[in-house]
Coordinates of C-alpha atoms in Angstrom, one line a residue:
T1 CA 44.6 59.3 76.5
C2 CA 44.7 57.0 80.3
D3 CA 48.4 55.6 80.1
Y4 CA 49.1 52.4 82.1
L5 CA 52.6 51.9 83.8
D6 CA 52.3 48.0 82.2
G7 CA 51.4 49.7 78.7
D8 CA 47.8 49.3 78.4
S9 CA 46.4 52.8 76.7
V10 CA 43.3 53.3 77.3
L11 CA 40.6 56.6 74.8
V12 CA 38.5 58.2 77.4
D13 CA 36.1 60.4 74.1
F14 CA 33.4 62.9 74.9
Q15 CA 32.2 63.1 71.4
R16 CA 32.8 66.8 71.0
A17 CA 32.9 68.0 67.8
A18 CA 36.7 68.8 66.2
A19 CA 35.1 71.3 64.2
H20 CA 33.8 73.5 68.0
T21 CA 37.5 74.8 68.6
E22 CA 37.8 77.8 66.1
V23 CA 41.2 79.1 65.7
L24 CA 41.6 82.5 64.9
I25 CA 44.4 82.9 62.0
G26 CA 46.0 85.2 59.7
A27 CA 43.0 88.1 59.0
A28 CA 40.6 86.9 60.0
R29 CA 41.7 87.5 64.0
F30 CA 40.2 90.1 65.9
G31 CA 41.2 93.5 66.0
Q32 CA 42.2 93.4 62.0
A33 CA 40.3 95.5 59.7
G34 CA 37.2 93.2 58.2
V35 CA 36.5 91.6 61.4
S36 CA 33.0 91.4 63.4
I37 CA 33.8 90.4 66.8
M38 CA 29.3 90.4 66.8
D39 CA 29.3 88.3 64.0
K40 CA 31.4 85.3 65.5
L41 CA 30.3 85.8 68.5
Q42 CA 26.2 85.0 67.2
A43 CA 28.2 82.2 65.0
I44 CA 29.3 81.2 68.6
F45 CA 26.0 81.4 69.9
D46 CA 24.5 79.2 66.8
T47 CA 27.3 76.6 66.9
M48 CA 26.8 76.0 70.6
N49 CA 23.1 75.6 70.2
D50 CA 22.3 73.9 67.3
A51 CA 25.2 71.4 68.1
S52 CA 23.7 68.4 69.1
F53 CA 23.1 68.1 72.8
G54 CA 23.8 71.7 72.0
G55 CA 22.6 74.6 74.3
L56 CA 23.0 78.5 74.8
P57 CA 26.7 79.9 76.4
V58 CA 26.2 81.8 79.7
Q59 CA 30.1 82.3 80.0
I60 CA 33.0 83.1 77.9
E61 CA 36.1 83.2 79.9
M62 CA 39.0 85.4 77.8
G63 CA 42.6 85.5 78.1
S64 CA 44.4 89.2 78.9
A65 CA 45.4 90.2 75.1
V66 CA 40.7 89.3 74.2
W67 CA 40.1 91.4 76.7
A68 CA 42.3 94.2 75.2
V69 CA 41.0 94.5 71.8
L70 CA 37.2 93.9 72.5
R71 CA 36.4 96.3 75.1
K72 CA 38.0 98.6 72.3
D73 CA 35.8 97.6 69.3
A74 CA 34.4 100.4 67.8
E75 CA 31.1 97.8 66.8
I76 CA 31.2 96.2 70.4
I77 CA 30.9 100.6 70.9
A78 CA 28.1 100.9 69.5
N79 CA 25.8 98.1 71.1
L80 CA 26.6 99.0 74.2
D81 CA 23.3 99.7 76.1
K82 CA 24.4 102.8 77.8
F83 CA 20.1 103.8 78.6
R84 CA 18.2 99.7 79.4
P85 CA 19.0 98.4 82.2
V86 CA 19.0 94.8 79.9
G87 CA 20.1 94.2 77.0
G88 CA 22.7 94.5 74.8
V89 CA 26.4 95.7 75.3
T90 CA 27.6 96.1 79.2
I91 CA 31.4 96.2 79.0
E92 CA 33.4 98.0 82.4
R93 CA 35.5 101.0 80.2
G94 CA 38.2 102.3 82.5
V95 CA 40.5 100.1 83.4
A96 CA 39.3 97.0 85.4
V97 CA 41.1 94.3 87.9
A98 CA 39.4 92.5 90.8
G99 CA 38.8 94.0 93.2
D100 CA 39.9 91.5 95.9
G101 CA 43.1 91.3 93.5
S102 CA 42.1 87.4 91.9
K103 CA 43.0 86.7 88.6
R104 CA 39.2 86.0 87.5
Y105 CA 37.0 89.0 87.0
K106 CA 33.8 90.0 85.2
V107 CA 34.2 92.5 83.4
G108 CA 30.7 93.0 81.0
E109 CA 27.5 91.3 79.6
I110 CA 26.4 90.9 76.4
T111 CA 22.9 89.8 76.0
I112 CA 21.8 87.4 73.2
G113 CA 18.3 87.8 71.6
G114 CA 18.1 91.4 73.0
S115 CA 16.1 92.3 76.0
S116 CA 14.4 89.2 76.5
G117 CA 16.9 87.3 76.2
Q118 CA 20.0 85.6 77.6
S119 CA 22.5 87.6 80.1
V120 CA 26.0 85.6 78.5
E121 CA 29.4 87.2 81.9
L122 CA 32.9 88.2 80.1
F123 CA 35.1 87.8 82.4
V124 CA 38.6 88.3 82.0
N125 CA 40.1 85.2 83.7
N126 CA 44.4 85.3 84.1
E127 CA 44.7 82.4 86.5
T128 CA 47.5 79.3 86.6
Y129 CA 48.4 76.2 87.7
E130 CA 51.8 74.3 88.3
N131 CA 52.6 72.1 85.9
D132 CA 54.7 68.7 86.4
A133 CA 58.1 71.0 85.1
G134 CA 57.2 73.9 88.5
V135 CA 55.9 76.4 85.8
Q136 CA 52.9 78.5 85.8
V137 CA 50.7 77.6 82.7
R138 CA 47.2 79.8 82.1
Y139 CA 44.6 78.4 82.2
V140 CA 43.0 80.3 79.5
G141 CA 45.9 81.4 77.1
A142 CA 46.2 85.5 76.9
N143 CA 44.2 84.6 73.3
E144 CA 42.4 82.4 73.9
M145 CA 39.0 82.0 74.7
V146 CA 35.8 79.3 76.0
F147 CA 32.1 79.2 76.2
L148 CA 30.8 78.4 79.3
S149 CA 27.4 76.7 79.1
T150 CA 25.6 75.2 82.5
P151 CA 24.6 71.3 82.7
D152 CA 21.1 72.5 82.8
A153 CA 21.4 74.4 79.5
I154 CA 23.1 71.6 78.0
T155 CA 21.0 67.9 76.8
G156 CA 23.9 66.1 77.5
Y157 CA 24.5 63.5 80.7
E158 CA 27.3 64.9 83.8
C159 CA 28.2 61.7 84.6
F160 CA 31.0 60.9 87.7
G161 CA 32.4 58.0 88.7
M162 CA 35.3 56.2 89.8
I163 CA 38.9 55.7 87.3
V164 CA 39.6 52.4 87.7
D165 CA 43.4 52.5 87.7
R166 CA 45.0 48.8 88.2
D167 CA 48.3 51.1 88.9
A168 CA 47.4 52.4 92.0
E169 CA 45.9 49.0 93.6
Y170 CA 42.5 50.2 92.6
Q171 CA 42.2 52.2 95.5

């Protein structure tokens, strides 16, 4: 919602389905007994691919708390592809940090569809920004994941334009 100083407001709606945001609570969280991270990832991949204007993801950005659970998950470890150069799951098995000191770093890949499928890169993202109150806030929360695709992988529209803003005297 864009609120103007004169009291007018405009809602910008990208028409993203609200059901595409998932919150894992109670006994459905990663790391809890009976919860399959691989099944959840598959369900999210399917949702993204089946959505109107959808496509397969190419990256997963996750907070450090998600990575702490994911890298120790027995099912993820069982699917590690240690012998073939393509397919399966590859993750860092030691301490993972960015070599250049950045707060975002790659920790592995998951291949959708086996060795001939698409690779989805896994990143830990601990980057922050300063909000209006001067407080550092994470882009991706410690317990959050964001699944990303590319404009080529989806059939929507990438649009750019000027915001006509009366409060800025149309500059």
